[in-house]
Short mmCIF file of C-alpha atoms and ligand atoms in Angstrom, two decimals:
data_model
loop_
_atom_site.label_atom_id
_atom_site.label_comp_id
_atom_site.label_asym_id
_atom_site.label_seq_id
_atom_site.Cartn_x
_atom_site.Cartn_y
_atom_site.Cartn_z
CA MET A 1 27.56 16.37 13.72
CA LYS A 2 25.26 16.04 16.70
CA LYS A 3 25.05 12.85 18.72
CA VAL A 4 21.88 10.79 18.14
CA ARG A 5 19.55 11.11 21.13
CA LYS A 6 18.76 7.66 22.52
CA ARG A 7 15.63 7.15 24.59
CA THR A 8 14.44 4.25 26.69
CA LYS A 9 11.18 2.45 25.90
CA ILE A 10 9.50 4.08 28.91
CA GLU A 11 10.51 7.52 27.64
CA ARG A 12 9.23 6.69 24.17
CA GLN A 13 5.91 5.52 25.56
CA LYS A 14 5.54 8.55 27.82
CA ASP A 15 6.20 11.18 25.20
CA LYS A 16 3.84 9.96 22.52
CA ASN A 17 3.53 13.38 20.93
CA PHE A 18 6.94 13.23 19.32
CA ILE A 19 7.27 14.47 15.74
CA THR A 20 8.20 12.02 12.98
CA MET A 21 9.47 12.78 9.51
CA ALA A 22 9.00 9.87 7.09
CA ILE A 23 10.53 9.23 3.69
CA GLU A 24 9.03 6.89 1.08
CA THR A 25 10.79 6.00 -2.20
CA SER A 26 9.95 2.33 -2.73
CA CYS A 27 8.52 2.68 -6.23
CA ASP A 28 7.62 5.73 -8.32
CA GLU A 29 6.48 8.27 -5.72
CA THR A 30 8.97 10.42 -3.83
CA SER A 31 7.10 11.29 -0.66
CA VAL A 32 7.89 12.93 2.68
CA ALA A 33 5.47 13.42 5.56
CA ILE A 34 5.49 15.06 8.99
CA LEU A 35 3.43 13.44 11.76
CA ARG A 36 2.67 14.64 15.29
CA GLY A 37 2.07 11.86 17.81
CA ASP A 38 0.74 8.66 16.30
CA ARG A 39 -1.96 9.92 13.93
CA GLU A 40 -1.90 13.64 13.24
CA ILE A 41 -0.48 14.15 9.75
CA LEU A 42 0.87 17.71 9.48
CA SER A 43 2.00 17.31 5.88
CA ASN A 44 2.21 14.55 3.27
CA VAL A 45 3.95 15.73 0.11
CA ILE A 46 3.92 13.32 -2.83
CA SER A 47 5.93 13.90 -5.97
CA SER A 48 4.62 11.38 -8.48
CA GLN A 49 6.61 10.14 -11.46
CA ILE A 50 3.59 8.55 -13.15
CA ALA A 51 3.70 11.03 -16.04
CA ILE A 52 7.36 10.14 -16.69
CA HIS A 53 6.91 6.35 -16.64
CA LYS A 54 3.71 6.49 -18.69
CA ALA A 55 5.73 6.73 -21.90
CA TYR A 56 7.26 3.31 -21.14
CA GLY A 57 4.00 1.59 -20.11
CA GLY A 58 5.30 0.87 -16.60
CA VAL A 59 7.85 1.89 -13.98
CA VAL A 60 11.45 1.85 -15.27
CA PRO A 61 13.58 1.21 -12.14
CA GLU A 62 16.68 3.21 -13.23
CA ILE A 63 14.58 6.22 -14.16
CA ALA A 64 12.70 5.97 -10.84
CA SER A 65 15.96 6.01 -8.84
CA ARG A 66 17.29 9.00 -10.76
CA HIS A 67 14.14 11.02 -10.15
CA HIS A 68 14.08 10.12 -6.44
CA LEU A 69 17.64 11.40 -6.20
CA GLU A 70 16.77 14.65 -7.96
CA ASN A 71 13.59 15.21 -5.95
CA ILE A 72 14.27 14.00 -2.43
CA ASN A 73 15.78 17.11 -0.86
CA GLY A 74 13.15 19.38 -2.37
CA VAL A 75 10.33 17.13 -1.16
CA VAL A 76 11.86 17.09 2.36
CA GLU A 77 11.92 20.90 2.36
CA ALA A 78 8.36 21.12 1.03
CA ALA A 79 7.03 18.72 3.68
CA MET A 80 8.78 20.66 6.48
CA LYS A 81 7.42 23.96 5.19
CA GLU A 82 3.87 22.65 4.83
CA GLY A 83 4.06 20.94 8.24
CA ASN A 84 5.46 24.15 9.72
CA VAL A 85 8.39 22.43 11.44
CA SER A 86 12.12 22.99 11.54
CA TRP A 87 14.86 20.39 12.13
CA LYS A 88 14.91 21.04 15.87
CA ASP A 89 11.23 19.94 16.08
CA ILE A 90 11.83 16.55 14.49
CA ASP A 91 12.33 13.67 16.96
CA LEU A 92 12.42 10.68 14.58
CA ILE A 93 13.17 9.94 10.93
CA GLY A 94 11.31 6.93 9.52
CA VAL A 95 12.13 5.49 6.12
CA THR A 96 10.80 2.68 3.94
CA TYR A 97 13.64 0.14 3.70
CA GLY A 98 11.68 -2.61 1.89
CA SER A 99 9.96 -4.11 0.05
CA GLY A 100 10.31 -2.27 -3.25
CA LEU A 101 12.69 -1.52 -6.11
CA SER A 102 16.24 -1.77 -4.72
CA GLY A 103 17.65 1.28 -6.49
CA ALA A 104 14.66 3.37 -5.47
CA LEU A 105 14.72 2.24 -1.82
CA VAL A 106 18.44 2.98 -1.55
CA ILE A 107 17.88 6.68 -2.32
CA GLY A 108 15.35 7.08 0.50
CA VAL A 109 17.43 5.08 2.98
CA ALA A 110 20.60 7.02 2.13
CA ALA A 111 18.79 10.35 2.50
CA ALA A 112 17.25 9.32 5.84
CA LYS A 113 20.63 8.15 7.16
CA ALA A 114 22.33 11.36 6.03
CA TYR A 115 19.72 13.56 7.75
CA SER A 116 19.80 11.38 10.87
CA PHE A 117 23.60 11.61 11.05
CA ALA A 118 23.85 15.30 10.25
CA LYS A 119 21.03 16.46 12.55
CA GLY A 120 21.46 13.90 15.35
CA ILE A 121 17.92 12.54 15.02
CA PRO A 122 17.06 8.84 15.69
CA LEU A 123 16.38 6.72 12.60
CA ILE A 124 14.01 3.81 12.01
CA GLY A 125 13.50 1.54 9.00
CA VAL A 126 9.88 0.74 8.16
CA ASN A 127 8.36 -2.19 6.25
CA HIS A 128 6.39 -0.79 3.31
CA MET A 129 3.55 -3.29 3.75
CA HIS A 130 3.20 -2.45 7.47
CA SER A 131 2.82 1.17 6.37
CA HIS A 132 0.00 0.30 3.97
CA MET A 133 -1.80 -1.45 6.86
CA ALA A 134 -1.24 1.59 9.12
CA ALA A 135 -2.69 4.07 6.59
CA ALA A 136 -6.25 3.85 7.94
CA TYR A 137 -5.18 4.94 11.47
CA GLY A 138 -4.58 8.44 10.08
CA THR A 139 -8.24 8.81 9.13
CA TYR A 140 -10.07 6.80 11.79
CA PRO A 141 -9.09 7.73 15.37
CA GLU A 142 -11.19 4.91 16.85
CA LEU A 143 -9.46 2.18 14.80
CA GLU A 144 -7.28 -0.17 16.83
CA PRO A 145 -5.87 -3.65 16.28
CA PRO A 146 -6.66 -6.52 16.17
CA PHE A 147 -8.27 -6.66 12.75
CA ILE A 148 -8.01 -8.39 9.39
CA SER A 149 -6.34 -6.39 6.64
CA LEU A 150 -6.71 -7.03 2.95
CA VAL A 151 -3.56 -5.65 1.35
CA VAL A 152 -3.98 -5.17 -2.37
CA SER A 153 -1.27 -3.32 -4.27
CA GLY A 154 0.87 -3.44 -7.39
CA GLY A 155 3.32 -5.79 -5.68
CA HIS A 156 1.22 -7.61 -3.05
CA THR A 157 -2.04 -9.39 -2.42
CA ASN A 158 -2.30 -10.56 1.16
CA ILE A 159 -4.85 -11.31 3.81
CA VAL A 160 -3.15 -10.38 7.08
CA LYS A 161 -4.14 -10.71 10.72
CA VAL A 162 -2.97 -7.49 12.36
CA LYS A 163 -2.52 -8.62 15.97
CA SER A 164 -1.10 -5.38 17.34
CA TYR A 165 0.47 -2.19 15.97
CA THR A 166 3.67 -4.10 15.26
CA GLU A 167 2.68 -7.78 14.96
CA PHE A 168 1.38 -9.27 11.73
CA GLU A 169 0.43 -12.78 10.66
CA VAL A 170 0.05 -13.48 6.95
CA LEU A 171 -2.96 -15.74 6.36
CA GLY A 172 -2.90 -15.73 2.56
CA SER A 173 -0.78 -14.46 -0.33
CA THR A 174 -0.79 -14.51 -4.09
CA ARG A 175 1.12 -17.41 -5.62
CA ASP A 176 1.88 -15.52 -8.82
CA ASP A 177 0.82 -12.00 -9.89
CA ALA A 178 -0.31 -9.34 -7.46
CA ILE A 179 -3.83 -8.08 -8.05
CA GLY A 180 -2.60 -4.60 -9.11
CA GLU A 181 -0.22 -6.26 -11.56
CA ALA A 182 -3.17 -8.18 -13.05
CA TYR A 183 -5.12 -4.91 -13.40
CA ASP A 184 -2.13 -3.24 -15.07
CA LYS A 185 -1.53 -6.17 -17.45
CA VAL A 186 -5.19 -6.47 -18.45
CA ALA A 187 -5.24 -2.70 -19.06
CA ARG A 188 -2.27 -3.14 -21.39
CA VAL A 189 -4.10 -5.89 -23.32
CA LEU A 190 -7.01 -3.48 -23.72
CA ASP A 191 -4.67 -0.58 -24.69
CA LEU A 192 -5.88 1.56 -21.82
CA GLY A 193 -2.49 2.94 -20.77
CA TYR A 194 -0.63 3.08 -17.46
CA PRO A 195 -1.33 2.77 -14.58
CA GLY A 196 -4.10 0.42 -15.56
CA GLY A 197 -5.97 -0.03 -12.28
CA PRO A 198 -7.73 3.35 -12.24
CA LYS A 199 -8.44 3.10 -16.01
CA ILE A 200 -10.16 -0.29 -15.64
CA ASP A 201 -12.05 0.97 -12.61
CA LYS A 202 -13.42 3.90 -14.64
CA LEU A 203 -14.16 2.00 -17.86
CA ALA A 204 -15.82 -0.89 -16.01
CA LYS A 205 -18.54 1.50 -14.83
CA GLU A 206 -19.79 1.67 -18.44
CA GLY A 207 -19.63 -2.11 -18.97
CA ASN A 208 -21.56 -5.24 -18.03
CA GLY A 209 -19.74 -7.37 -15.45
CA SER A 210 -21.57 -10.54 -16.53
CA ALA A 211 -20.84 -10.10 -20.26
CA VAL A 212 -17.86 -12.48 -20.27
CA GLU A 213 -17.62 -15.34 -17.77
CA PHE A 214 -13.90 -15.34 -16.87
CA LYS A 215 -12.85 -18.36 -14.84
CA ARG A 216 -12.36 -17.65 -11.12
CA THR A 217 -9.30 -19.30 -9.54
CA TRP A 218 -10.18 -20.48 -6.02
CA LEU A 219 -7.22 -22.90 -5.43
CA GLU A 220 -7.59 -25.68 -2.79
CA LYS A 221 -10.50 -25.54 -0.39
CA GLY A 222 -9.81 -23.53 2.76
CA THR A 223 -6.73 -21.68 1.48
CA TYR A 224 -6.58 -17.89 1.63
CA ASP A 225 -3.97 -17.83 -1.13
CA PHE A 226 -4.67 -16.27 -4.52
CA SER A 227 -3.66 -16.75 -8.13
CA PHE A 228 -4.28 -14.10 -10.78
CA SER A 229 -2.15 -15.32 -13.68
CA GLY A 230 -4.97 -17.50 -15.05
CA ILE A 231 -7.48 -14.69 -15.41
CA LYS A 232 -4.88 -12.44 -16.99
CA THR A 233 -4.25 -15.13 -19.66
CA GLY A 234 -8.01 -15.67 -19.91
CA VAL A 235 -8.53 -12.02 -20.84
CA LEU A 236 -5.66 -12.11 -23.35
CA ASN A 237 -7.05 -15.27 -25.01
CA TYR A 238 -10.56 -13.84 -25.13
CA VAL A 239 -9.42 -10.61 -26.77
CA ASN A 240 -7.27 -12.49 -29.33
CA THR A 241 -10.07 -14.93 -30.19
CA GLU A 242 -12.54 -12.09 -30.72
CA LYS A 243 -10.08 -10.16 -32.88
CA GLN A 244 -9.27 -13.25 -34.99
CA ALA A 245 -12.98 -13.87 -35.54
CA GLY A 246 -13.28 -10.28 -36.78
CA ARG A 247 -15.54 -9.27 -33.90
CA GLN A 248 -15.14 -5.94 -32.18
CA VAL A 249 -14.08 -6.24 -28.54
CA ASN A 250 -16.30 -4.32 -26.13
CA LYS A 251 -13.54 -3.06 -23.84
CA ALA A 252 -15.91 -1.80 -21.15
CA ASP A 253 -17.56 -5.24 -20.90
CA VAL A 254 -14.17 -6.99 -20.72
CA ALA A 255 -12.93 -4.55 -18.05
CA ALA A 256 -16.12 -4.97 -16.00
CA SER A 257 -16.11 -8.79 -16.34
CA PHE A 258 -12.44 -9.06 -15.36
CA GLN A 259 -13.01 -6.77 -12.38
CA GLU A 260 -16.12 -8.70 -11.29
CA ALA A 261 -14.15 -11.97 -11.30
CA VAL A 262 -11.16 -10.75 -9.26
CA VAL A 263 -13.32 -8.78 -6.83
CA GLU A 264 -15.52 -11.83 -6.21
CA VAL A 265 -12.54 -14.03 -5.33
CA VAL A 266 -10.78 -11.44 -3.17
CA THR A 267 -13.88 -10.41 -1.21
CA THR A 268 -15.10 -13.99 -0.67
CA LYS A 269 -11.76 -15.17 0.72
CA THR A 270 -11.37 -12.07 2.89
CA MET A 271 -14.79 -12.54 4.47
CA GLU A 272 -13.97 -16.21 5.13
CA ALA A 273 -10.83 -15.12 6.98
CA VAL A 274 -12.74 -12.51 8.99
CA ARG A 275 -15.28 -15.13 10.07
CA LYS A 276 -12.77 -17.89 10.77
CA GLU A 277 -10.54 -15.59 12.88
CA GLY A 278 -13.57 -14.25 14.78
CA MET A 279 -12.79 -10.63 13.89
CA ASP A 280 -15.29 -7.77 13.72
CA THR A 281 -13.10 -5.30 11.86
CA LEU A 282 -11.68 -5.26 8.33
CA VAL A 283 -9.23 -2.72 6.94
CA LEU A 284 -8.46 -2.34 3.24
CA ALA A 285 -4.95 -1.25 2.31
CA GLY A 286 -2.79 -0.64 -0.77
CA GLY A 287 -3.32 1.02 -4.13
CA VAL A 288 -6.09 -1.33 -5.27
CA ALA A 289 -8.11 -0.47 -2.13
CA ALA A 290 -8.93 2.69 -4.10
CA ASN A 291 -10.94 0.49 -6.51
CA SER A 292 -14.58 1.54 -6.44
CA ARG A 293 -16.08 -1.89 -7.18
CA LEU A 294 -13.93 -3.61 -4.55
CA SER A 295 -15.03 -1.14 -1.88
CA GLN A 296 -18.66 -1.37 -2.95
CA VAL A 297 -18.80 -5.19 -2.77
CA MET A 298 -16.79 -5.25 0.46
CA ARG A 299 -19.13 -2.65 1.99
CA ASN A 300 -22.22 -4.75 1.14
CA LEU A 301 -20.72 -7.94 2.56
CA CYS A 302 -19.50 -6.23 5.75
CA ASP A 303 -22.89 -4.56 6.32
CA LYS A 304 -24.62 -7.93 5.99
CA GLU A 305 -22.28 -9.60 8.46
CA ASN A 306 -21.96 -6.72 10.91
CA VAL A 307 -18.27 -6.22 10.25
CA LYS A 308 -16.80 -2.72 10.60
CA LEU A 309 -15.06 -1.77 7.37
CA TYR A 310 -12.34 0.89 7.14
CA ILE A 311 -11.04 2.13 3.81
CA PRO A 312 -8.42 4.91 3.81
CA PRO A 313 -8.97 7.89 1.48
CA MET A 314 -7.44 7.37 -1.96
CA ILE A 315 -4.37 9.51 -1.24
CA MET A 316 -3.52 7.25 1.74
CA CYS A 317 -4.18 4.03 -0.25
CA THR A 318 -1.50 4.56 -2.89
CA ASP A 319 2.14 5.05 -1.89
CA ASN A 320 2.66 8.03 0.44
CA ALA A 321 4.90 8.89 3.37
CA GLY A 322 1.99 9.70 5.71
CA MET A 323 1.34 6.00 6.22
CA VAL A 324 5.08 5.39 6.67
CA ALA A 325 5.23 8.01 9.44
CA ILE A 326 2.36 6.35 11.33
CA ALA A 327 4.01 2.91 11.09
CA ALA A 328 7.38 4.45 12.07
CA HIS A 329 5.85 5.97 15.23
CA TYR A 330 4.44 2.66 16.51
CA GLU A 331 7.55 0.73 15.51
CA PHE A 332 9.79 3.21 17.36
CA VAL A 333 7.70 3.11 20.54
CA GLU A 334 7.95 -0.68 20.47
CA ARG A 335 11.59 -1.33 19.63
CA GLY A 336 13.55 1.93 19.43
CA GLY A 337 15.53 3.06 16.41
CA ASP A 338 17.93 1.47 13.93
CA GLY A 339 21.61 2.19 13.43
CA LEU A 340 23.27 3.84 10.45
CA ASP A 341 23.94 0.34 9.11
CA LEU A 342 20.28 0.17 8.02
CA ASP A 343 20.12 -1.24 4.47
CA ALA A 344 17.44 -1.43 1.80
CA VAL A 345 15.88 -4.92 1.50
CA SER A 346 14.10 -5.23 -1.82
CA GLY A 347 12.28 -8.51 -1.10
CA LEU A 348 11.35 -7.83 2.55
CA ASP A 349 8.46 -10.05 3.78
CA ILE A 350 5.50 -8.77 5.79
O1 KG4 B 401 0.13 0.51 -3.30
P1 KG4 B 401 0.52 1.06 -4.61
O2 KG4 B 401 0.41 2.55 -4.85
O3 KG4 B 401 1.98 0.67 -4.97
C1 KG4 B 401 2.53 -0.55 -4.60
O4 KG4 B 401 3.09 -0.63 -3.46
O5 KG4 B 401 2.42 -1.48 -5.41
O6 KG4 B 401 -0.38 0.28 -5.68
C2 KG4 B 401 -0.30 0.54 -7.06
C3 KG4 B 401 -1.29 -0.36 -7.77
C4 KG4 B 401 -1.17 -0.30 -9.29
O7 KG4 B 401 -1.14 -1.61 -9.79
C5 KG4 B 401 -2.44 0.43 -9.71
O8 KG4 B 401 -2.88 0.06 -11.01
C6 KG4 B 401 -3.41 0.00 -8.63
O9 KG4 B 401 -2.64 0.03 -7.45
N1 KG4 B 401 -4.58 0.88 -8.51
C7 KG4 B 401 -5.84 0.49 -8.76
C8 KG4 B 401 -6.66 1.62 -8.58
N2 KG4 B 401 -5.86 2.67 -8.20
C9 KG4 B 401 -4.59 2.20 -8.17
N3 KG4 B 401 -6.33 -0.71 -9.12
C10 KG4 B 401 -7.65 -0.80 -9.32
N4 KG4 B 401 -8.51 0.23 -9.18
C11 KG4 B 401 -8.07 1.46 -8.81
N5 KG4 B 401 -8.92 2.47 -8.68
ZN1 ZN B 402 2.79 0.41 -1.93
#
């Protein structure tokens, strides 16, 4: 075993071109990336389990953990090969330690600790949501904090003020379901399969978004919080009522109308936050940022109000280790690494 190399903050700031390997196993993607400096992604290998979980209509935590365990070493090797690096080139190992499924996180954290220990490379635990907000840096070299980030994923819906590379202030959160969860549940009601978000996105293009007037939940005036459980029930009730009355449900219209309602609420509240905080930059993050209607509406609003909008490419929106590596880099420069006592924290806050 080699001794872990410890560096001072000055050293970390001076040598910004260090190479980071990042590991992501918070949900159903086993992913490993290699990053040079803060933004140059040399490889970002993603082994998705979607096909496996499809049969169950959602992610089964035990199955996810088992597949992470089977895949992790192979994905590490593949990322190193594609990034053209060997162990001696790697200066830092970053790993998602929360939030996410506990059993899934533990596999990534254990692997990262084992590699760190065996190869003598510093280790750092990364917050999964910070990674989502860092994803856009990899595509847009000019992007710098501060900005407002709308984080929309299967587990989160947040409006966040990103004050610096490592400081975040949550302005609003969902009080019940995450937006991606609502997409997935509505897709289930419409028998569209899993994961539902992309299916609704696609089907909605053939439907009329004003066909069904689903109630928008705005909550108290001035709050940036969200609630999506009402609209989910609204869709379920609508579909049941139509079926009971013997009418055929136009799935494309329902998908488009549901999407129109959630997109309206999310974009309106986000723009209010941008204005109120006096920001000129907005960054979308998380799996639902890949939604075509959300980006279209956001783009129109931002153009009208002269706000710069950054949306990462789809591969960087959904879970991937590239975004983890970027967040790990900035986190390490700021505070140095973690010890081998790093643990997975399933319910980690932003
Ligand atoms: O960020 P992510 O990959 O995993 C979490 O950390 O949750 O987000 C996954 C979520 C799922 O709910 C999926 O249905 C949704 O993102 N999603 C979409 C689209 N692509 C993925 N939702 C709407 N439209 C899409 N195009
Ligand atoms: Zn995620």
